[in-house]
Amino acid sequence: MDTVSGPHGILPARAIAAYCEAGMIRLARPADADQIQPASLDLRLGSWAYRVRASFLPGKRATVAERVKELALHRVPLADGAVLETGCVYIVPLLEQLALPRGVAATANPKSSTGRLDIFTRVIADHAQEFDTVPEAYHGPLYAEISPRTFPVLVREGSRLSQIRFRQGPPLASDQLIRELHAREGLIASGEANIDNGLALSVDLSTLAEAGPVGFRAKRHAGLIDVDRKAALDVLDYWEPIWQRGSLVLDPGQFYILASKEAVRVPPAYAAEMVPFNPLVGEFRVHYAGFFDPGFGHSAGHGEGARAVLEVRSHEVPFILEDGQIIGRLVYEPLTEAPERVYGQGIGSNYQRQGLKLSKHFRDFDPSRR
C-alpha cells in the first residue's frame, strides 16, 4: 500500500482532484463541476435510501451494509427524488468511495446549507467506531446517515448534504498556531481574541437587531424543502424572526439560527472548523456544520470578515442564552499547499460576507416584514 510523503495538513482542491484522477477517491459517476471545494469534497447521495430502525455505528466487526441488512425497514429509490420524513433515520450509500494511502485520513461534516435546515447528517465508514471519521489508509464505501429534525426534505440521487476533508499526517491545530495567525492576519475583524482550545465565538443578540432580527426560530409542521432548489422559498413560511434583544430562552426541541458577534477570517493557506460544543457552558448544541474554507471572510476571497452562523438546539431543559455568551470555538489548520482558489472567488460561494443568513433555499428576508 502506498504511503504519502510531504507537508502535513489539510489537502486543498488541487490535491483532491489528483486523488480522484489516481483512483484514491473513486467516483461512481463523473464529478460535478463544482463538487471539489477549496479544501473539501462534496459527497453525493447514491440511488437508494434505507429507512432503518435506529442510528448505529457498525463497530470493528461489521460493515455498514451488514448492519443495514439487519436494521432496514424498507428501501426508497432516489433516482426520481424522494421525501425523507422528520424523525426518521435513513442510511444512503454515497457515490464516492475511498482508497486512501497510508498517512492520509479524512473527516466529514454536514454542508452549511444542510446544517441550516436542521438535517442531522453524519458520514459512516465500514467498521467505524465514530461518526464523520475515516481512518488512515481506509479502503471502502461511505454512507450518509440522514435524519431531518424540523423540515421534511426532498432529495435525489446526486444531492449533496455532506462534505469531506482529507488530512495528511497528524492534526496540527493548536492555540499557538491560532495566536500566531491572529497576530499576523487578524482572525477576527475587531475586538480582543479569546483563544483557549480554539478561537472563541460569542452570540450576537443585540447589534443585528438594528438592521433586522437577531435570529430565526424554525416553525414546526412547515412545508417540504427541496434541497437542490435555491432561493425558492419564502422565509416566513418556515421561520419566525426573533426581534427581542439581550437574551433568548432556548426552548427544548426548537431549532434556531443565530450569528456570532465576531466577523471571522480564514487566511487562504488555512482551513478552520468549529469544534464540538463544550456542554459545561450550557445545555444546548451548536455544532452542526463546522467547516470554514480557506479565504472565508478574508480579503483574498473578497471579504472583510464574515460572521459565523450558529445552528442551535436546546437539550432537555429551557436555557437562557445571553448576548455575548461564548457559544463555540474555531480551530485552524494549515493546508499542505496554497489553494488555487479560495472561498468567494467565483466558485458559487453562498455565504461570503454573510451576517445572519438562512440557507440558500430561501429568498432574502425583508426586515420591514415584522
GROMACS .gro file of C-alpha atoms in nm:
model
  370
    1MET     CA    1   0.000   0.000   0.000
    2ASP     CA    2   0.135   0.345  -0.093
    3THR     CA    3   0.250   0.584   0.177
    4VAL     CA    4   0.238   0.956   0.105
    5SER     CA    5   0.512   1.197   0.198
    6GLY     CA    6   0.530   1.572   0.205
    7PRO     CA    7   0.390   1.854   0.418
    8HIS     CA    8   0.133   1.776   0.685
    9GLY     CA    9  -0.205   1.947   0.679
   10ILE     CA   10  -0.539   1.966   0.501
   11LEU     CA   11  -0.541   1.877   0.131
   12PRO     CA   12  -0.650   2.161  -0.100
   13ALA     CA   13  -0.863   2.127  -0.412
   14ARG     CA   14  -0.567   2.053  -0.641
   15ALA     CA   15  -0.466   1.752  -0.433
   16ILE     CA   16  -0.827   1.630  -0.406
   17ALA     CA   17  -0.859   1.642  -0.785
   18ALA     CA   18  -0.535   1.444  -0.815
   19TYR     CA   19  -0.675   1.182  -0.573
   20CYS     CA   20  -0.982   1.148  -0.797
   21GLU     CA   21  -0.766   1.102  -1.105
   22ALA     CA   22  -0.547   0.843  -0.930
   23GLY     CA   23  -0.844   0.641  -0.802
   24MET     CA   24  -0.780   0.715  -0.434
   25ILE     CA   25  -1.121   0.881  -0.444
   26ARG     CA   26  -1.346   0.659  -0.653
   27LEU     CA   27  -1.647   0.819  -0.819
   28ALA     CA   28  -1.948   0.616  -0.931
   29ARG     CA   29  -2.007   0.883  -1.194
   30PRO     CA   30  -1.802   1.185  -1.308
   31ALA     CA   31  -1.759   1.464  -1.055
   32ASP     CA   32  -1.992   1.761  -1.066
   33ALA     CA   33  -1.829   2.080  -1.193
   34ASP     CA   34  -1.839   2.247  -0.851
   35GLN     CA   35  -1.807   1.936  -0.633
   36ILE     CA   36  -1.447   1.999  -0.528
   37GLN     CA   37  -1.433   2.293  -0.288
   38PRO     CA   38  -1.116   2.485  -0.184
   39ALA     CA   39  -1.033   2.230   0.090
   40SER     CA   40  -1.306   1.967   0.078
   41LEU     CA   41  -1.510   1.740  -0.147
   42ASP     CA   42  -1.888   1.739  -0.152
   43LEU     CA   43  -2.035   1.391  -0.114
   44ARG     CA   44  -2.330   1.285  -0.330
   45LEU     CA   45  -2.621   1.061  -0.238
   46GLY     CA   46  -2.650   0.733  -0.424
   47SER     CA   47  -2.958   0.574  -0.578
   48TRP     CA   48  -3.121   0.424  -0.266
   49ALA     CA   49  -3.210   0.532   0.086
   50TYR     CA   50  -3.271   0.269   0.354
   51ARG     CA   51  -3.508   0.360   0.633
   52VAL     CA   52  -3.363   0.197   0.946
   53ARG     CA   53  -3.497   0.141   1.297
   54ALA     CA   54  -3.229   0.346   1.470
   55SER     CA   55  -2.896   0.518   1.429
   56PHE     CA   56  -2.594   0.290   1.466
   57LEU     CA   57  -2.221   0.251   1.429
   58PRO     CA   58  -2.103  -0.073   1.265
   59GLY     CA   59  -1.811  -0.133   1.503
   60LYS     CA   60  -1.490  -0.321   1.430
   61ARG     CA   61  -1.659  -0.647   1.328
   62ALA     CA   62  -1.920  -0.529   1.078
   63THR     CA   63  -1.965  -0.330   0.760
   64VAL     CA   64  -2.239  -0.072   0.723
   65ALA     CA   65  -2.413  -0.288   0.461
   66GLU     CA   66  -2.427  -0.580   0.705
   67ARG     CA   67  -2.589  -0.363   0.974
   68VAL     CA   68  -2.833  -0.210   0.725
   69LYS     CA   69  -2.943  -0.559   0.625
   70GLU     CA   70  -3.032  -0.625   0.992
   71LEU     CA   71  -3.196  -0.289   1.064
   72ALA     CA   72  -3.364  -0.177   0.742
   73LEU     CA   73  -3.740  -0.131   0.743
   74HIS     CA   74  -3.770  -0.053   0.372
   75ARG     CA   75  -3.574   0.081   0.074
   76VAL     CA   76  -3.658   0.409  -0.101
   77PRO     CA   77  -3.544   0.481  -0.460
   78LEU     CA   78  -3.385   0.824  -0.507
   79ALA     CA   79  -3.344   0.836  -0.885
   80ASP     CA   80  -3.659   1.048  -0.931
   81GLY     CA   81  -3.649   1.210  -0.588
   82ALA     CA   82  -3.796   1.102  -0.255
   83VAL     CA   83  -3.917   1.268   0.063
   84LEU     CA   84  -3.723   1.199   0.383
   85GLU     CA   85  -3.959   1.248   0.676
   86THR     CA   86  -3.877   1.418   1.005
   87GLY     CA   87  -3.798   1.192   1.297
   88CYS     CA   88  -3.688   0.903   1.074
   89VAL     CA   89  -3.337   0.770   1.022
   90TYR     CA   90  -3.209   0.686   0.674
   91ILE     CA   91  -2.884   0.532   0.551
   92VAL     CA   92  -2.778   0.625   0.198
   93PRO     CA   93  -2.476   0.475   0.017
   94LEU     CA   94  -2.271   0.758  -0.135
   95LEU     CA   95  -2.142   0.786  -0.490
   96GLU     CA   96  -1.787   0.832  -0.358
   97GLN     CA   97  -1.564   0.555  -0.220
   98LEU     CA   98  -1.211   0.586  -0.084
   99ALA     CA   99  -0.879   0.406  -0.126
  100LEU     CA  100  -0.661   0.629   0.090
  101PRO     CA  101  -0.283   0.587   0.115
  102ARG     CA  102  -0.105   0.545   0.446
  103GLY     CA  103  -0.069   0.875   0.627
  104VAL     CA  104  -0.396   1.020   0.499
  105ALA     CA  105  -0.722   1.021   0.696
  106ALA     CA  106  -1.047   1.212   0.648
  107THR     CA  107  -1.314   1.396   0.844
  108ALA     CA  108  -1.669   1.466   0.729
  109ASN     CA  109  -1.920   1.733   0.821
  110PRO     CA  110  -2.263   1.849   0.703
  111LYS     CA  111  -2.255   2.121   0.440
  112SER     CA  112  -2.350   2.468   0.563
  113SER     CA  113  -2.692   2.457   0.399
  114THR     CA  114  -2.760   2.113   0.548
  115GLY     CA  115  -2.691   2.238   0.900
  116ARG     CA  116  -2.910   2.544   0.850
  117LEU     CA  117  -3.204   2.321   0.756
  118ASP     CA  118  -3.162   2.111   1.073
  119ILE     CA  119  -3.092   1.796   0.873
  120PHE     CA  120  -2.893   1.579   1.112
  121THR     CA  121  -2.638   1.421   0.878
  122ARG     CA  122  -2.330   1.210   0.953
  123VAL     CA  123  -2.095   1.001   0.741
  124ILE     CA  124  -2.021   0.639   0.832
  125ALA     CA  125  -1.737   0.417   0.709
  126ASP     CA  126  -1.718   0.038   0.736
  127HIS     CA  127  -1.603  -0.087   1.078
  128ALA     CA  128  -1.631   0.269   1.215
  129GLN     CA  129  -1.648   0.336   1.586
  130GLU     CA  130  -1.701   0.710   1.537
  131PHE     CA  131  -1.922   0.913   1.305
  132ASP     CA  132  -1.771   1.152   1.049
  133THR     CA  133  -1.426   0.998   1.091
  134VAL     CA  134  -1.246   0.797   0.822
  135PRO     CA  135  -0.925   0.631   0.942
  136GLU     CA  136  -0.585   0.648   0.778
  137ALA     CA  137  -0.549   0.423   0.472
  138TYR     CA  138  -0.923   0.340   0.462
  139HIS     CA  139  -1.038   0.140   0.161
  140GLY     CA  140  -1.412   0.109   0.118
  141PRO     CA  141  -1.752   0.271   0.072
  142LEU     CA  142  -1.902   0.570   0.252
  143TYR     CA  143  -2.259   0.612   0.374
  144ALA     CA  144  -2.465   0.907   0.494
  145GLU     CA  145  -2.691   0.879   0.794
  146ILE     CA  146  -2.970   1.134   0.748
  147SER     CA  147  -3.240   1.233   0.995
  148PRO     CA  148  -3.440   1.551   0.919
  149ARG     CA  149  -3.525   1.713   1.251
  150THR     CA  150  -3.754   2.007   1.164
  151PHE     CA  151  -3.847   2.006   0.794
  152PRO     CA  152  -3.922   1.710   0.565
  153VAL     CA  153  -3.681   1.727   0.272
  154LEU     CA  154  -3.689   1.620  -0.090
  155VAL     CA  155  -3.359   1.462  -0.200
  156ARG     CA  156  -3.247   1.272  -0.506
  157GLU     CA  157  -2.951   1.079  -0.637
  158GLY     CA  158  -2.664   1.326  -0.655
  159SER     CA  159  -2.792   1.559  -0.381
  160ARG     CA  160  -2.505   1.687  -0.169
  161LEU     CA  161  -2.563   1.707   0.206
  162SER     CA  162  -2.215   1.629   0.342
  163GLN     CA  163  -1.855   1.723   0.270
  164ILE     CA  164  -1.526   1.557   0.349
  165ARG     CA  165  -1.177   1.689   0.424
  166PHE     CA  166  -0.855   1.494   0.384
  167ARG     CA  167  -0.565   1.535   0.626
  168GLN     CA  168  -0.208   1.430   0.554
  169GLY     CA  169  -0.025   1.349   0.876
  170PRO     CA  170  -0.144   1.420   1.231
  171PRO     CA  171  -0.372   1.717   1.316
  172LEU     CA  172  -0.176   2.040   1.351
  173ALA     CA  173  -0.440   2.257   1.520
  174SER     CA  174  -0.313   2.435   1.832
  175ASP     CA  175  -0.370   2.755   2.028
  176GLN     CA  176  -0.014   2.860   1.947
  177LEU     CA  177  -0.089   2.839   1.575
  178ILE     CA  178  -0.406   3.047   1.626
  179ARG     CA  179  -0.219   3.313   1.826
  180GLU     CA  180   0.049   3.342   1.558
  181LEU     CA  181  -0.213   3.361   1.283
  182HIS     CA  182  -0.414   3.623   1.468
  183ALA     CA  183  -0.105   3.838   1.526
  184ARG     CA  184  -0.026   3.818   1.154
  185GLU     CA  185  -0.369   3.817   0.991
  186GLY     CA  186  -0.628   3.936   1.243
  187LEU     CA  187  -0.861   3.636   1.259
  188ILE     CA  188  -1.149   3.850   1.384
  189ALA     CA  189  -1.227   4.187   1.230
  190SER     CA  190  -1.240   4.376   1.563
  191GLY     CA  191  -1.224   4.318   1.936
  192GLU     CA  192  -0.997   4.107   2.150
  193ALA     CA  193  -0.945   3.743   2.053
  194ASN     CA  194  -1.028   3.485   2.321
  195ILE     CA  195  -0.802   3.189   2.242
  196ASP     CA  196  -0.834   2.883   2.466
  197ASN     CA  197  -0.877   2.545   2.297
  198GLY     CA  198  -0.973   2.740   1.986
  199LEU     CA  199  -1.084   3.092   1.893
  200ALA     CA  200  -1.398   3.176   2.090
  201LEU     CA  201  -1.714   3.289   1.913
  202SER     CA  202  -1.990   3.466   2.104
  203VAL     CA  203  -2.356   3.503   2.012
  204ASP     CA  204  -2.495   3.836   1.890
  205LEU     CA  205  -2.838   3.911   2.035
  206SER     CA  206  -2.817   4.288   2.011
  207THR     CA  207  -2.636   4.466   1.731
  208LEU     CA  208  -2.800   4.284   1.442
  209ALA     CA  209  -3.142   4.392   1.566
  210GLU     CA  210  -3.088   4.747   1.432
  211ALA     CA  211  -3.100   4.615   1.074
  212GLY     CA  212  -3.322   4.313   1.127
  213PRO     CA  213  -3.395   4.021   1.359
  214VAL     CA  214  -3.127   3.879   1.587
  215GLY     CA  215  -3.218   3.527   1.482
  216PHE     CA  216  -3.480   3.290   1.345
  217ARG     CA  217  -3.677   3.014   1.516
  218ALA     CA  218  -3.792   2.729   1.292
  219LYS     CA  219  -4.168   2.679   1.262
  220ARG     CA  220  -4.299   2.337   1.345
  221HIS     CA  221  -4.503   2.150   1.083
  222ALA     CA  222  -4.382   2.367   0.796
  223GLY     CA  223  -4.372   2.253   0.435
  224LEU     CA  224  -4.137   2.039   0.230
  225ILE     CA  225  -3.793   2.168   0.127
  226ASP     CA  226  -3.623   2.056  -0.195
  227VAL     CA  227  -3.254   2.053  -0.102
  228ASP     CA  228  -3.146   2.120  -0.462
  229ARG     CA  229  -3.357   2.434  -0.524
  230LYS     CA  230  -3.204   2.772  -0.441
  231ALA     CA  231  -3.391   3.091  -0.343
  232ALA     CA  232  -3.729   2.920  -0.392
  233LEU     CA  233  -3.894   2.961  -0.051
  234ASP     CA  234  -4.043   3.246   0.150
  235VAL     CA  235  -3.874   3.287   0.487
  236LEU     CA  236  -4.192   3.345   0.686
  237ASP     CA  237  -4.346   3.017   0.570
  238TYR     CA  238  -4.071   2.832   0.759
  239TRP     CA  239  -3.919   3.068   1.016
  240GLU     CA  240  -4.026   3.304   1.291
  241PRO     CA  241  -3.796   3.610   1.316
  242ILE     CA  242  -3.665   3.686   1.667
  243TRP     CA  243  -3.666   4.058   1.741
  244GLN     CA  244  -3.604   4.090   2.116
  245ARG     CA  245  -3.256   4.192   2.220
  246GLY     CA  246  -3.027   4.097   2.502
  247SER     CA  247  -3.128   3.741   2.585
  248LEU     CA  248  -3.317   3.448   2.440
  249VAL     CA  249  -3.481   3.149   2.606
  250LEU     CA  250  -3.398   2.837   2.407
  251ASP     CA  251  -3.695   2.603   2.420
  252PRO     CA  252  -3.621   2.229   2.425
  253GLY     CA  253  -3.670   2.072   2.083
  254GLN     CA  254  -3.672   2.405   1.898
  255PHE     CA  255  -3.418   2.493   1.631
  256TYR     CA  256  -3.261   2.839   1.600
  257ILE     CA  257  -3.040   3.023   1.353
  258LEU     CA  258  -2.824   3.287   1.521
  259ALA     CA  259  -2.499   3.467   1.436
  260SER     CA  260  -2.170   3.540   1.604
  261LYS     CA  261  -2.061   3.886   1.716
  262GLU     CA  262  -1.718   3.820   1.570
  263ALA     CA  263  -1.657   3.866   1.199
  264VAL     CA  264  -1.422   3.578   1.122
  265ARG     CA  265  -1.135   3.550   0.874
  266VAL     CA  266  -0.972   3.232   0.743
  267PRO     CA  267  -0.640   3.301   0.568
  268PRO     CA  268  -0.601   3.145   0.221
  269ALA     CA  269  -0.344   2.882   0.324
  270TYR     CA  270  -0.552   2.761   0.619
  271ALA     CA  271  -0.882   2.590   0.690
  272ALA     CA  272  -1.093   2.619   1.005
  273GLU     CA  273  -1.352   2.410   1.181
  274MET     CA  274  -1.599   2.477   1.462
  275VAL     CA  275  -1.517   2.218   1.726
  276PRO     CA  276  -1.784   2.019   1.913
  277PHE     CA  277  -1.954   2.233   2.172
  278ASN     CA  278  -1.845   2.211   2.535
  279PRO     CA  279  -2.151   2.103   2.743
  280LEU     CA  280  -2.003   2.263   3.055
  281VAL     CA  281  -2.117   2.610   2.943
  282GLY     CA  282  -2.478   2.535   2.855
  283GLU     CA  283  -2.742   2.275   2.778
  284PHE     CA  284  -2.755   2.324   2.404
  285ARG     CA  285  -2.592   2.205   2.084
  286VAL     CA  286  -2.431   2.442   1.835
  287HIS     CA  287  -2.217   2.210   1.623
  288TYR     CA  288  -2.396   2.113   1.304
  289ALA     CA  289  -2.193   2.226   1.002
  290GLY     CA  290  -1.845   2.321   1.110
  291PHE     CA  291  -1.612   2.354   0.807
  292PHE     CA  292  -1.483   2.701   0.715
  293ASP     CA  293  -1.299   2.712   0.382
  294PRO     CA  294  -0.972   2.892   0.303
  295GLY     CA  295  -1.049   3.257   0.229
  296PHE     CA  296  -1.377   3.266   0.424
  297GLY     CA  297  -1.425   3.629   0.528
  298HIS     CA  298  -1.074   3.713   0.404
  299SER     CA  299  -0.977   3.987   0.160
  300ALA     CA  300  -0.832   3.721  -0.072
  301GLY     CA  301  -1.187   3.594  -0.115
  302HIS     CA  302  -1.326   3.948  -0.148
  303GLY     CA  303  -1.450   3.950   0.211
  304GLU     CA  304  -1.373   4.170   0.511
  305GLY     CA  305  -1.474   3.928   0.781
  306ALA     CA  306  -1.790   3.717   0.785
  307ARG     CA  307  -1.998   3.625   1.087
  308ALA     CA  308  -2.031   3.260   1.175
  309VAL     CA  309  -2.387   3.138   1.150
  310LEU     CA  310  -2.480   2.929   1.453
  311GLU     CA  311  -2.726   2.640   1.430
  312VAL     CA  312  -2.854   2.599   1.784
  313ARG     CA  313  -3.078   2.341   1.950
  314SER     CA  314  -3.151   2.323   2.323
  315HIS     CA  315  -3.141   1.990   2.505
  316GLU     CA  316  -3.376   1.872   2.778
  317VAL     CA  317  -3.442   2.197   2.965
  318PRO     CA  318  -3.503   2.561   2.865
  319PHE     CA  319  -3.180   2.759   2.864
  320ILE     CA  320  -3.130   3.137   2.868
  321LEU     CA  321  -2.874   3.250   2.615
  322GLU     CA  322  -2.727   3.594   2.687
  323ASP     CA  323  -2.589   3.843   2.436
  324GLY     CA  324  -2.211   3.798   2.412
  325GLN     CA  325  -2.210   3.448   2.561
  326ILE     CA  326  -1.943   3.219   2.419
  327ILE     CA  327  -2.118   2.961   2.206
  328GLY     CA  328  -1.847   2.792   2.002
  329ARG     CA  329  -1.477   2.782   1.913
  330LEU     CA  330  -1.285   2.766   1.587
  331VAL     CA  331  -0.964   2.574   1.532
  332TYR     CA  332  -0.732   2.642   1.239
  333GLU     CA  333  -0.506   2.407   1.044
  334PRO     CA  334  -0.264   2.473   0.757
  335LEU     CA  335  -0.314   2.334   0.410
  336THR     CA  336  -0.040   2.118   0.261
  337GLU     CA  337  -0.008   2.381  -0.015
  338ALA     CA  338  -0.175   2.708  -0.109
  339PRO     CA  339  -0.507   2.656  -0.291
  340GLU     CA  340  -0.559   2.778  -0.647
  341ARG     CA  341  -0.889   2.938  -0.549
  342VAL     CA  342  -1.037   3.033  -0.215
  343TYR     CA  343  -1.388   3.077  -0.078
  344GLY     CA  344  -1.572   3.353  -0.261
  345GLN     CA  345  -1.360   3.359  -0.578
  346GLY     CA  346  -1.614   3.269  -0.844
  347ILE     CA  347  -1.689   2.922  -0.706
  348GLY     CA  348  -2.055   2.970  -0.618
  349SER     CA  349  -1.987   3.056  -0.254
  350ASN     CA  350  -2.320   3.133  -0.091
  351TYR     CA  351  -2.213   3.279   0.242
  352GLN     CA  352  -1.913   3.509   0.184
  353ARG     CA  353  -1.955   3.840   0.371
  354GLN     CA  354  -2.256   3.691   0.546
  355GLY     CA  355  -2.429   3.828   0.852
  356LEU     CA  356  -2.732   3.647   0.989
  357LYS     CA  357  -2.807   3.422   0.694
  358LEU     CA  358  -3.053   3.140   0.637
  359SER     CA  359  -2.972   2.862   0.395
  360LYS     CA  360  -2.955   2.924   0.020
  361HIS     CA  361  -3.301   2.769  -0.024
  362PHE     CA  362  -3.475   3.088   0.099
  363ARG     CA  363  -3.523   3.423  -0.067
  364ASP     CA  364  -3.371   3.723   0.105
  365PHE     CA  365  -3.569   3.841   0.406
  366ASP     CA  366  -3.707   4.196   0.418
  367PRO     CA  367  -3.673   4.323   0.779
  368SER     CA  368  -3.974   4.551   0.731
  369ARG     CA  369  -4.199   4.241   0.736
  370ARG     CA  370  -4.238   4.242   1.113
   0.00000   0.00000   0.00000
